Coordinates of C-alpha atoms and ligand atoms in Angstrom, one line a residue:
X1020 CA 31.1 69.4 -89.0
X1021 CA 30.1 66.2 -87.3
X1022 CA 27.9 63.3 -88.8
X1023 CA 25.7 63.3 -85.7
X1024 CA 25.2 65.0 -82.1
X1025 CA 23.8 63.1 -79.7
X1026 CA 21.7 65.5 -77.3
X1027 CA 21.1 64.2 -73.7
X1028 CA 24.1 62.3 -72.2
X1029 CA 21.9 59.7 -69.7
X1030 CA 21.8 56.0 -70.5
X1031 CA 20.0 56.1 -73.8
X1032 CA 22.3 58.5 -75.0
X1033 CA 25.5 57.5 -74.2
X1034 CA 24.7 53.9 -75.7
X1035 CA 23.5 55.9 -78.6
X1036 CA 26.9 57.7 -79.1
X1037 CA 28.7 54.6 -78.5
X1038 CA 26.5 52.8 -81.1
X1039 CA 27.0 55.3 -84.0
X1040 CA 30.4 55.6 -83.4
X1041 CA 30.9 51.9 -83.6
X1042 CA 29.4 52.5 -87.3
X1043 CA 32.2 54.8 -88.1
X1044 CA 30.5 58.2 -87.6
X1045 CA 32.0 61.1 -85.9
X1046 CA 29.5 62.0 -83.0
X1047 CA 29.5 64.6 -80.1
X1048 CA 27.7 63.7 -77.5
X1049 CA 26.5 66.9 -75.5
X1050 CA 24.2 67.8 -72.7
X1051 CA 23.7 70.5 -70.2
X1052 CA 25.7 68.5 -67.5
X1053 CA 28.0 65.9 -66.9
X1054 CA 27.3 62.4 -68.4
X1055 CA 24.5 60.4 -66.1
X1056 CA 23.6 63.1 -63.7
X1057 CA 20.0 62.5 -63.7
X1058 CA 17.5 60.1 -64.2
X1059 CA 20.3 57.7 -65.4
X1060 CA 22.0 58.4 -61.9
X1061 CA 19.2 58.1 -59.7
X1062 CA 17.6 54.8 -60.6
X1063 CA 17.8 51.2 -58.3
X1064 CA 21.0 50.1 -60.9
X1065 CA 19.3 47.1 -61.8
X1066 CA 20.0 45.6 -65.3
X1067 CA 16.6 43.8 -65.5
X1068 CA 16.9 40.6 -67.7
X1069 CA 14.2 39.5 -66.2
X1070 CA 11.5 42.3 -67.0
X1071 CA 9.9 40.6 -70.2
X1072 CA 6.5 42.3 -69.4
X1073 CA 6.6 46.0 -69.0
X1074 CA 4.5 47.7 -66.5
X1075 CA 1.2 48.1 -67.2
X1076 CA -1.7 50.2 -65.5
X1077 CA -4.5 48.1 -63.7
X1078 CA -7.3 47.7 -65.8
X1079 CA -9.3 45.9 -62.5
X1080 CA -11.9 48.4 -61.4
X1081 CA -11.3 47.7 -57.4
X1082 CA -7.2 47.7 -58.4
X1083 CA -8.0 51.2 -59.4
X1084 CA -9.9 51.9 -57.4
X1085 CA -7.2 51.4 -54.2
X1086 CA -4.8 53.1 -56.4
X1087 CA -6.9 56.3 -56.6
X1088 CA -7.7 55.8 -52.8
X1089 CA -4.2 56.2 -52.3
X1090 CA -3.9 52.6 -50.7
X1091 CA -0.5 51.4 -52.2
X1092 CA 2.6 53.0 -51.5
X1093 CA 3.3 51.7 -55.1
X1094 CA 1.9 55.2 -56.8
X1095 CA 1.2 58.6 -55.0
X1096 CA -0.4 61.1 -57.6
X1097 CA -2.2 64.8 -57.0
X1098 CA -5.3 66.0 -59.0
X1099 CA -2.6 68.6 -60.8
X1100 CA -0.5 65.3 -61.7
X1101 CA -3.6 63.1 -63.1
X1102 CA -5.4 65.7 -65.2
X1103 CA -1.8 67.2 -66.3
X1104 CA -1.6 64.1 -68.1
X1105 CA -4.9 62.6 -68.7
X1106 CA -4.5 62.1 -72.2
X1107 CA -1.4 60.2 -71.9
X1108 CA -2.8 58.2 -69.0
X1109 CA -6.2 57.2 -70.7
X1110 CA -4.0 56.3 -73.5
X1111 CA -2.1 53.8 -71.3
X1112 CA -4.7 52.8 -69.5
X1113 CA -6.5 51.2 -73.2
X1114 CA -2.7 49.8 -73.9
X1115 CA -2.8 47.9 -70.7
X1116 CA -6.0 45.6 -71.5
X1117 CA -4.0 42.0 -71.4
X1118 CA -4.4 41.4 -75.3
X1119 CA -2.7 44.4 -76.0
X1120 CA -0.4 44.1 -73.0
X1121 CA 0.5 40.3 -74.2
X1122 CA 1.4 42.0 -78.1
X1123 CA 3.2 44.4 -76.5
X1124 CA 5.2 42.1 -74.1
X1125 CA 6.4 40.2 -77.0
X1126 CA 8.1 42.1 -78.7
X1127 CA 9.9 44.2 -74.6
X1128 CA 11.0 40.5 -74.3
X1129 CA 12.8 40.8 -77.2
X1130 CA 14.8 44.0 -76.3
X1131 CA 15.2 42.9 -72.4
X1132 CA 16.7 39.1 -73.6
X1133 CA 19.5 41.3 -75.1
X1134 CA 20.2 43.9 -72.5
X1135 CA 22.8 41.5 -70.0
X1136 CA 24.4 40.5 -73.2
X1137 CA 24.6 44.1 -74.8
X1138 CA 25.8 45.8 -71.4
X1139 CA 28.6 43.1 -70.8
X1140 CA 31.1 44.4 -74.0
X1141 CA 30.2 47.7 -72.6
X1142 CA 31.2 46.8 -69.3
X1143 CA 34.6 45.0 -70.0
X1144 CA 35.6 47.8 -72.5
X1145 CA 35.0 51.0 -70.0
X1146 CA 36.7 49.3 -67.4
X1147 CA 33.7 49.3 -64.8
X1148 CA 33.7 45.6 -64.3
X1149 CA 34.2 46.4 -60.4
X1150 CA 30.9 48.3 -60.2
X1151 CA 28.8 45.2 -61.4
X1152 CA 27.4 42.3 -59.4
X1153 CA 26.3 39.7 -61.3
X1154 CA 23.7 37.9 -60.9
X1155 CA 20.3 38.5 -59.4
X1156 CA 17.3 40.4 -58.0
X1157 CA 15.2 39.6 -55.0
X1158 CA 11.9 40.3 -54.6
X1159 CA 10.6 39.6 -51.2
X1160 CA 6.9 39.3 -49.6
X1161 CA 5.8 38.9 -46.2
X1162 CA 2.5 37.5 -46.6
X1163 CA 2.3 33.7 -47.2
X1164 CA -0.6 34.6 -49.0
X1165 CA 1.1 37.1 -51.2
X1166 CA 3.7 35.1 -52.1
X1167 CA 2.6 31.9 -53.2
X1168 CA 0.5 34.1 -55.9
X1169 CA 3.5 35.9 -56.2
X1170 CA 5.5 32.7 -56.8
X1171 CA 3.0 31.1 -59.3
X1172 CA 3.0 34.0 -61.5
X1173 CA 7.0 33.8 -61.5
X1174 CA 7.0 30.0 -62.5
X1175 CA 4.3 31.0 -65.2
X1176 CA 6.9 34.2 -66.8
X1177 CA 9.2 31.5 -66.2
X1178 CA 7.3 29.1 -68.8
X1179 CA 7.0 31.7 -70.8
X1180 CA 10.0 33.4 -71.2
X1181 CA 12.6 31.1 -70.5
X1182 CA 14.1 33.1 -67.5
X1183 CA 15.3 31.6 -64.5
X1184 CA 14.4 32.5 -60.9
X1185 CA 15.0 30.7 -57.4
X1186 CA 12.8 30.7 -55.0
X1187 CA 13.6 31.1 -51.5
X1188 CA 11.6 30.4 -48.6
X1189 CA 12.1 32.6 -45.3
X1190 CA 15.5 30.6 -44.7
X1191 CA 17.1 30.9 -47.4
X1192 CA 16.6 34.4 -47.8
X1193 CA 18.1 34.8 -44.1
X1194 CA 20.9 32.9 -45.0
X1195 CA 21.4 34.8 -48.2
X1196 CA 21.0 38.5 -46.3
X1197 CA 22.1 37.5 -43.1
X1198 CA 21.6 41.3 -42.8
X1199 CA 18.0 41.2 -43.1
X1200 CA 16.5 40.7 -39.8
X1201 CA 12.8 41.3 -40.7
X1202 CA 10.4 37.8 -41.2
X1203 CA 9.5 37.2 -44.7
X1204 CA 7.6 34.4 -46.0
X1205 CA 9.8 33.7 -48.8
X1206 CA 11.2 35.9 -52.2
X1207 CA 12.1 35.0 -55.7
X1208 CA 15.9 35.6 -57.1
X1209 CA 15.3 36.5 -60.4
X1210 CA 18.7 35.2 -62.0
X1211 CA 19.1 36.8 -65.1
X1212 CA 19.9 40.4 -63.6
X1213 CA 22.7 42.3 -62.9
X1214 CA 23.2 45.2 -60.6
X1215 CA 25.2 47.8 -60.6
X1216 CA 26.8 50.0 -57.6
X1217 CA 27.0 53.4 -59.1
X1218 CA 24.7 53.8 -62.2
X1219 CA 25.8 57.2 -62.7
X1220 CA 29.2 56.3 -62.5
X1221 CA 29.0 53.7 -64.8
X1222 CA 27.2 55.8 -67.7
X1223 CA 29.9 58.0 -67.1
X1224 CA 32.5 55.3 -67.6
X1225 CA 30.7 54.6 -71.0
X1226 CA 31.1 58.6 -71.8
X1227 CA 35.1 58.1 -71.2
X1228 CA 35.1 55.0 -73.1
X1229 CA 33.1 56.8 -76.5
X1230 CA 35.6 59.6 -75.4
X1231 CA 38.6 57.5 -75.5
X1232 CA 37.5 56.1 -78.7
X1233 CA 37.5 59.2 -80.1
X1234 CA 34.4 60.8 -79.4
X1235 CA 33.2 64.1 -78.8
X1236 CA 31.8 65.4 -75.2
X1237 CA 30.6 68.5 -74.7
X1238 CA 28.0 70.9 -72.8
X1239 CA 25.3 72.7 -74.6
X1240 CA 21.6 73.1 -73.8
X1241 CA 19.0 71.5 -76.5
X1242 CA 17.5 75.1 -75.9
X1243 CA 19.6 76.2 -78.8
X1244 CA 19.1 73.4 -81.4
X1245 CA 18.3 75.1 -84.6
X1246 CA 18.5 74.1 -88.4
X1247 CA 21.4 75.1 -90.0
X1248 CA 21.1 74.7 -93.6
X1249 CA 20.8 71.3 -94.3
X1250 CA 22.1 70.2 -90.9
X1251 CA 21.5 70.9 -87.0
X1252 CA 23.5 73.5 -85.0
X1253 CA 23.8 73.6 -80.8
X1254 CA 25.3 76.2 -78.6
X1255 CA 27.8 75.0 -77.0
X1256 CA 30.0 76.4 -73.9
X1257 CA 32.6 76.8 -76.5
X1258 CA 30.7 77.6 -79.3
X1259 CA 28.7 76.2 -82.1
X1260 CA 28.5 72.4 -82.8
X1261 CA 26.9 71.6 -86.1
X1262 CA 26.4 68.0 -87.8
X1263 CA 24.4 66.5 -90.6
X1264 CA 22.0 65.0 -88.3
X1265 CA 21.1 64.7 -84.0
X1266 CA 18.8 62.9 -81.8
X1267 CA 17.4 63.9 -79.1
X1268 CA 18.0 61.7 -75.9
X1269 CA 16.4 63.9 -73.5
X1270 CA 15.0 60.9 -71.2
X1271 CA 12.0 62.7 -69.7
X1272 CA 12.9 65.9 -71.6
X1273 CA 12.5 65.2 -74.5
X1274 CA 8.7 65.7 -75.2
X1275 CA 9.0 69.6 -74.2
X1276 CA 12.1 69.8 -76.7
X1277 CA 10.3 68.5 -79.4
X1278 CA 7.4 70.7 -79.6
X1279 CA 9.3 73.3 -81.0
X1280 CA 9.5 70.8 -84.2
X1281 CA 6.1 70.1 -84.7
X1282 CA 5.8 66.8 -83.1
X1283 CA 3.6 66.0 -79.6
X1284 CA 4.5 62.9 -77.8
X1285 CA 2.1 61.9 -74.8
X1286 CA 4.3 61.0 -72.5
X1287 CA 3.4 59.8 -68.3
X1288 CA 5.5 61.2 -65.7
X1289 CA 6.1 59.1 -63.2
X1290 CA 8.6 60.3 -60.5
X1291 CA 10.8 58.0 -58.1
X1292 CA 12.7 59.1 -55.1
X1293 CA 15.8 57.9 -53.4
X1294 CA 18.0 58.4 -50.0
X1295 CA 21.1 56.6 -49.2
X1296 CA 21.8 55.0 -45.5
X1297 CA 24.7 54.8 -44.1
X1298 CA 23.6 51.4 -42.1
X1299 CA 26.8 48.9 -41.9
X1300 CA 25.2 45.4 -42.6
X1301 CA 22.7 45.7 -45.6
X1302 CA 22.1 43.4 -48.3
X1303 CA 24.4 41.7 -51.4
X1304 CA 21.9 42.4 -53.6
X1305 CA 19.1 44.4 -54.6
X1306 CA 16.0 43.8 -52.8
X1307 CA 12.4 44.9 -53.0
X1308 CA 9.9 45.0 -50.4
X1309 CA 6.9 44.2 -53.0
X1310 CA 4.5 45.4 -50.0
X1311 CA 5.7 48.7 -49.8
X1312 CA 6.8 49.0 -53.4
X1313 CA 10.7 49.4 -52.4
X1314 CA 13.7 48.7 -53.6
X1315 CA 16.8 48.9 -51.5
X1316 CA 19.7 48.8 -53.9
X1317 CA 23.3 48.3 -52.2
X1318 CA 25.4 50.8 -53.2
X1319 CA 29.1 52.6 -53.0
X1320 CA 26.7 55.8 -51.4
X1321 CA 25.1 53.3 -49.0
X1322 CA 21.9 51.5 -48.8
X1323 CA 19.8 53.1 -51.5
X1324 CA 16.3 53.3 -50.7
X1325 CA 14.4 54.2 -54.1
X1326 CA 10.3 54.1 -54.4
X1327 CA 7.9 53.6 -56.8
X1328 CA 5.4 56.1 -59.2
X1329 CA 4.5 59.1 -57.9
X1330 CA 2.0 61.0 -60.8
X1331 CA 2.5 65.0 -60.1
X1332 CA 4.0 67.5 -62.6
X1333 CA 7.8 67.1 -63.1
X1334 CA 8.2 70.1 -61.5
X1335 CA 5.9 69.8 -58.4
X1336 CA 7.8 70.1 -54.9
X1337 CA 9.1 66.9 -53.3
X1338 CA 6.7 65.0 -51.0
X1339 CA 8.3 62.4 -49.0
X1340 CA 5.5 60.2 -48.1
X1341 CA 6.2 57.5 -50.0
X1342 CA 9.8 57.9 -49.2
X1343 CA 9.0 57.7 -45.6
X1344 CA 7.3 54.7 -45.6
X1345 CA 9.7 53.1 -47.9
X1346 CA 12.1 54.1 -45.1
X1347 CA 10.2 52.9 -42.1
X1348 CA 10.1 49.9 -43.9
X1349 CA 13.6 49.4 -44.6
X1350 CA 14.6 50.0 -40.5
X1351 CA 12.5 47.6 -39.7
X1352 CA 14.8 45.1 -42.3
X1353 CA 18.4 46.7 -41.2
X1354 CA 20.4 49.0 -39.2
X1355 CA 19.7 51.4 -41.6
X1356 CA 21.8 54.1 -39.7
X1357 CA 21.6 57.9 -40.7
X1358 CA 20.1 59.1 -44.3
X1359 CA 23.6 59.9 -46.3
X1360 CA 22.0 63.4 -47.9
X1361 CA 19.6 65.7 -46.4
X1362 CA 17.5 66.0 -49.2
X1363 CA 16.0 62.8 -51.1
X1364 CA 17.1 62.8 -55.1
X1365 CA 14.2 62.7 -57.4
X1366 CA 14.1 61.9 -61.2
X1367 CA 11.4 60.8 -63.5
X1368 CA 10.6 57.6 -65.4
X1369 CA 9.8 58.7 -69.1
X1370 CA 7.0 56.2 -69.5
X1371 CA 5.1 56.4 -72.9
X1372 CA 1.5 54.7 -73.3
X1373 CA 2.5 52.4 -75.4
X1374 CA 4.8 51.3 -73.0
X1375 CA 7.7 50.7 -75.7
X1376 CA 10.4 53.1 -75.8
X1377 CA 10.6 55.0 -79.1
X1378 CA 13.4 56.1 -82.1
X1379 CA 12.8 57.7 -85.2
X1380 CA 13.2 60.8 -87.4
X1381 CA 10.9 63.3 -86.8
X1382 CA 8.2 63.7 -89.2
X1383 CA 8.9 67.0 -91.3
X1384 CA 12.5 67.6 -89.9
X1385 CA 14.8 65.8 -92.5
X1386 CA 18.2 65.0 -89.7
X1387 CA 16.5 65.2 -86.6
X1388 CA 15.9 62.3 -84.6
X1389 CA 14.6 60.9 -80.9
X1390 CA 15.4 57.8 -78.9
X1391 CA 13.3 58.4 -76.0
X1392 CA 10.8 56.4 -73.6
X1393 CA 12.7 53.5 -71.8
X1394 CA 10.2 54.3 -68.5
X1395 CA 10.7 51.9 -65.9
X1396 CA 13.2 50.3 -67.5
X1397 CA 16.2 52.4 -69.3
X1398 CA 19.3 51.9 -67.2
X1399 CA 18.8 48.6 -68.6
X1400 CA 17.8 49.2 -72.3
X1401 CA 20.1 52.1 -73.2
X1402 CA 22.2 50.0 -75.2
X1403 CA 19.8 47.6 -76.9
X1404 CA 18.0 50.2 -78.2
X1405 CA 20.6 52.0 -79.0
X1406 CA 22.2 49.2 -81.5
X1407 CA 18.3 49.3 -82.8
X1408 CA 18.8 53.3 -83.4
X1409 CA 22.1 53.0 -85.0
X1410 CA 20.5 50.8 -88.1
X1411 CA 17.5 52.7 -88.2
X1412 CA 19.9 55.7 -88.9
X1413 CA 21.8 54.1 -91.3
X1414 CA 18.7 52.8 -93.1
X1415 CA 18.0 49.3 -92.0
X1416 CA 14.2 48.0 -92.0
X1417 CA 13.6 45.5 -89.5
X1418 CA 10.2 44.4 -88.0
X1419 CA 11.5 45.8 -84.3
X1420 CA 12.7 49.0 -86.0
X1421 CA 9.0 49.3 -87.0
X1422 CA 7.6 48.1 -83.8
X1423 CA 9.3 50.9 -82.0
X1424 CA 9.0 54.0 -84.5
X1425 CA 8.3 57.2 -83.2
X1426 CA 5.5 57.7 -85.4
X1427 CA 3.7 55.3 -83.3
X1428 CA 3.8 57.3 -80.3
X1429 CA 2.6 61.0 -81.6
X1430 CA -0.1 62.6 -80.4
Ligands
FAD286 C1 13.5 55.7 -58.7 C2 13.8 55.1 -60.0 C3 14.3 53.8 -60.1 C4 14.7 53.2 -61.3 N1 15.2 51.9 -61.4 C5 15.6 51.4 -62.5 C6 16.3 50.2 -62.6 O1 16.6 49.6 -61.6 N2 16.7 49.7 -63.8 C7 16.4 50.3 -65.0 O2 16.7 49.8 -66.0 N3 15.8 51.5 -65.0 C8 15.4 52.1 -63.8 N4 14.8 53.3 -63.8 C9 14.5 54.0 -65.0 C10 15.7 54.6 -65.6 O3 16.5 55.3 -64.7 C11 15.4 55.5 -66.8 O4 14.5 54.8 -67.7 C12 16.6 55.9 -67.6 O5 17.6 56.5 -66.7 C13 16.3 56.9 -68.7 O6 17.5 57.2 -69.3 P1 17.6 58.4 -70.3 O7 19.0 58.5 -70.8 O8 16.5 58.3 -71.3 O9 17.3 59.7 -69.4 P2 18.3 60.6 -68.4 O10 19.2 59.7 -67.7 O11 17.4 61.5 -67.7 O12 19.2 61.4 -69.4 C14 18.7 62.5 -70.1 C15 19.8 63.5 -70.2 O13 19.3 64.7 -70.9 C16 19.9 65.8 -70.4 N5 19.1 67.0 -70.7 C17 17.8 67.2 -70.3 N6 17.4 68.4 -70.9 C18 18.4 68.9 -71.5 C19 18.6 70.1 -72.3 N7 17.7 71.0 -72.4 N8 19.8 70.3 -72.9 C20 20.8 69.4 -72.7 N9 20.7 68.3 -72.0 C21 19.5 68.0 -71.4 C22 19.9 65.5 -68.9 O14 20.9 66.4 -68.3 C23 20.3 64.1 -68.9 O15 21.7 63.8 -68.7 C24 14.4 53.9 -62.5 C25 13.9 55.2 -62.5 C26 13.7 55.8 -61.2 C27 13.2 57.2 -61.2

């Protein structure tokens, strides 16, 4: 029998196998498919160490109001899709009044401050140095208008955060993508990130590493979890896999597959698409289109064109409006050249109102635990929080371990 089983084998939970097992606890790490297959695949592979304030809803009436007109391609949402999750969303709506949003900023600038430094052993030790570019992010605007405001608020999360950003006027940016053939007024380089050409293949390259190290992979549906006397049994392809304690990592899954156990956890879908191009002459790093809510991500696939929230039920059928903006966008930028696959990848942000991610046992359950809720931002958080899960699990207190307990998030 193991000490723990990790269920879900995306971002979070990869870092959370690799994070017991550099405690000294045997863990299997198991999921229905391969490591980082889904949302942890499909994401814009950008290690944001600049994101210190997490996204928050508009709390301006006439910012609302264009959202629910449909007048940003930044969110795209269906009645079925808003009162699906209206609890959650009212919920996040009251966490998003700027008091709350500055208490809650304070302590994501805490986790994202550590997510370069926490990824980089990582890196070096699974070998996938050649899929990271460090360092930077730009964000570009077209507007004069929109980006000196855009430029003042970076210089104020500058002052206070500490982070570092360049800002680049119309030339610079052309001389940094010479690439980039559209006119843009200027962007900001936000320094402190790292991207990444292949997220999936680097949570896979963290799999082989806890693998190498001794770890256990394996294929088994969360379906199946059960108690099994005073432990936790799966059903694995090749049979049963029990252990004194597991946590769920089931990214956007994982409110469904606690239900079972008693515990509701409000959670807001919000979808994202992506396409890769096969264009010759993109971009060195990743770069979003703020106007059109964009980022294009360069990538071993190609140019990967990924888009922002789209509210609808996680299993609503795919509507490519957004996408084809984002697109229409992006040929105006490059040679984008032909779409790589016919059909554009979607995955959903596991966005909680509280707009933390969560860990914790679950209340009732003695052994069974959930690490859950990185929403817009878990490609890069996987292994902070993880570290934060592993003490929690072996019985640490900390103010942060607090600050992100489950408990907090239950309906
Ligand atoms: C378009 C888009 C762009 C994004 N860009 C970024 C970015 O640039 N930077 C960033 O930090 N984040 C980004 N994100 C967010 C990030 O991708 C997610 O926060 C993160 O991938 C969540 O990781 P996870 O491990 O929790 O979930 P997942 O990666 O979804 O992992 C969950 C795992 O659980 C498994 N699973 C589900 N159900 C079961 C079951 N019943 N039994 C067994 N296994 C099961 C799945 O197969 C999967 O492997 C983006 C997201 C989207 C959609």
């Amino acid at each position: 029998m193991a000490d723990v089983i990790v269920l879900g084998a995306g971002m979070v939970g990869t870092a959370s196998a690799l994070a017991l097992q550099a405690r000294g606890l045997d863990v299997v790490l198991a999921d229905r498919r391969a490591p980082g297959r889904e949302t942890s695949y499909g994401n814009a592979g950008i290690i944001q160490g600049e994101a210190m304030e997490p996204y928050a809803l508009p709390t301006n009436p006439l910012a609302l109001l264009r959202l629910g007109l449909g007048a940003e391609n930044a969110v795209r949402w269906t009645p079925a899709g808003v009162l699906g999750q209206a609890g959650a969303l009212l919920r996040y709506l009251a966490q998003s009044r700027p008091a709350r949003h500055a208490a809650i900023s304070a302590i994501y600038a805490q986790l994202i401050a550590r997510a370069v430094p926490d990824h980089e052993p990582l890196v070096a030790a699974a070998g996938a140095g050649n899929l990271m570019r460090p360092r930077g992010f730009r964000q570009g605007w077209r507007s004069a208008r929109a980006f000196d405001a855009a430029r003042a608020d970076a210089e104020r999360q500058v002052r206070t955060w500490g982070i570092e950003i360049e800002v680049m006027d119309g030339a610079a940016l052309a001389r940094a993508e010479p690439g980039l053939r559209a006119p843009y007024a200027g962007a900001i380089d936000w320094r402190d990130c790292w991207a990444c050409a292949d997220p999936g293949a680097l949570v896979a390259a963290y799999a082989a590493l806890f693998e190498r190290q001794g770890g256990s992979l394996a294929r088994a549906d969360a379906g199946t979890l059960t108690r099994a006397g005073a432990g936790w049994r799966v059903t694995g392809e090749t049979g049963p896999i029990q252990a004194a304690r597991v946590v769920l990592a089931l990214g956007p899954w994982t409110p469904a597959a606690l239900k079972p156990f008693g515990a509701r956890v409000p959670m807001v879908a919000k979808r994202g698409y992506h396409l890769h191009f096969k264009g010759e002459r993109t971009l060195n790093l990743p770069f979003m289109d703020t106007e059109v809510s964009a980022v294009m991500s360069p990538m071993r696939a190609g140019l990967r064109v990924a888009t922002g929230a789209e509210l609808v039920p996680m299993d609503a059928p795919v509507n490519r409006s957004q996408l084809a903006r984002a697109e229409a966008r992006a040929r105006e930028m490059f040679e984008l050249g032909d779409a790589v696959e016919p059909e554009p990848w979607f995955g959903t942000r596991p966005c909680l109102p509280g707009m933390l991610p969560v860990l914790g046992e679950v209340p009732g359950q003695p052994g069974l635990w959930a690490h859950f809720g990185h929403g817009h931002q878990g490609f890069t958080l996987g292994p902070v929080t993880a570290g934060i899960l592993a003490g929690a699990m072996a019985g640490e207190r900390s103010e942060m371990i607090a600050a992100l307990d489950l408990r907090r998030a239950l309906a």
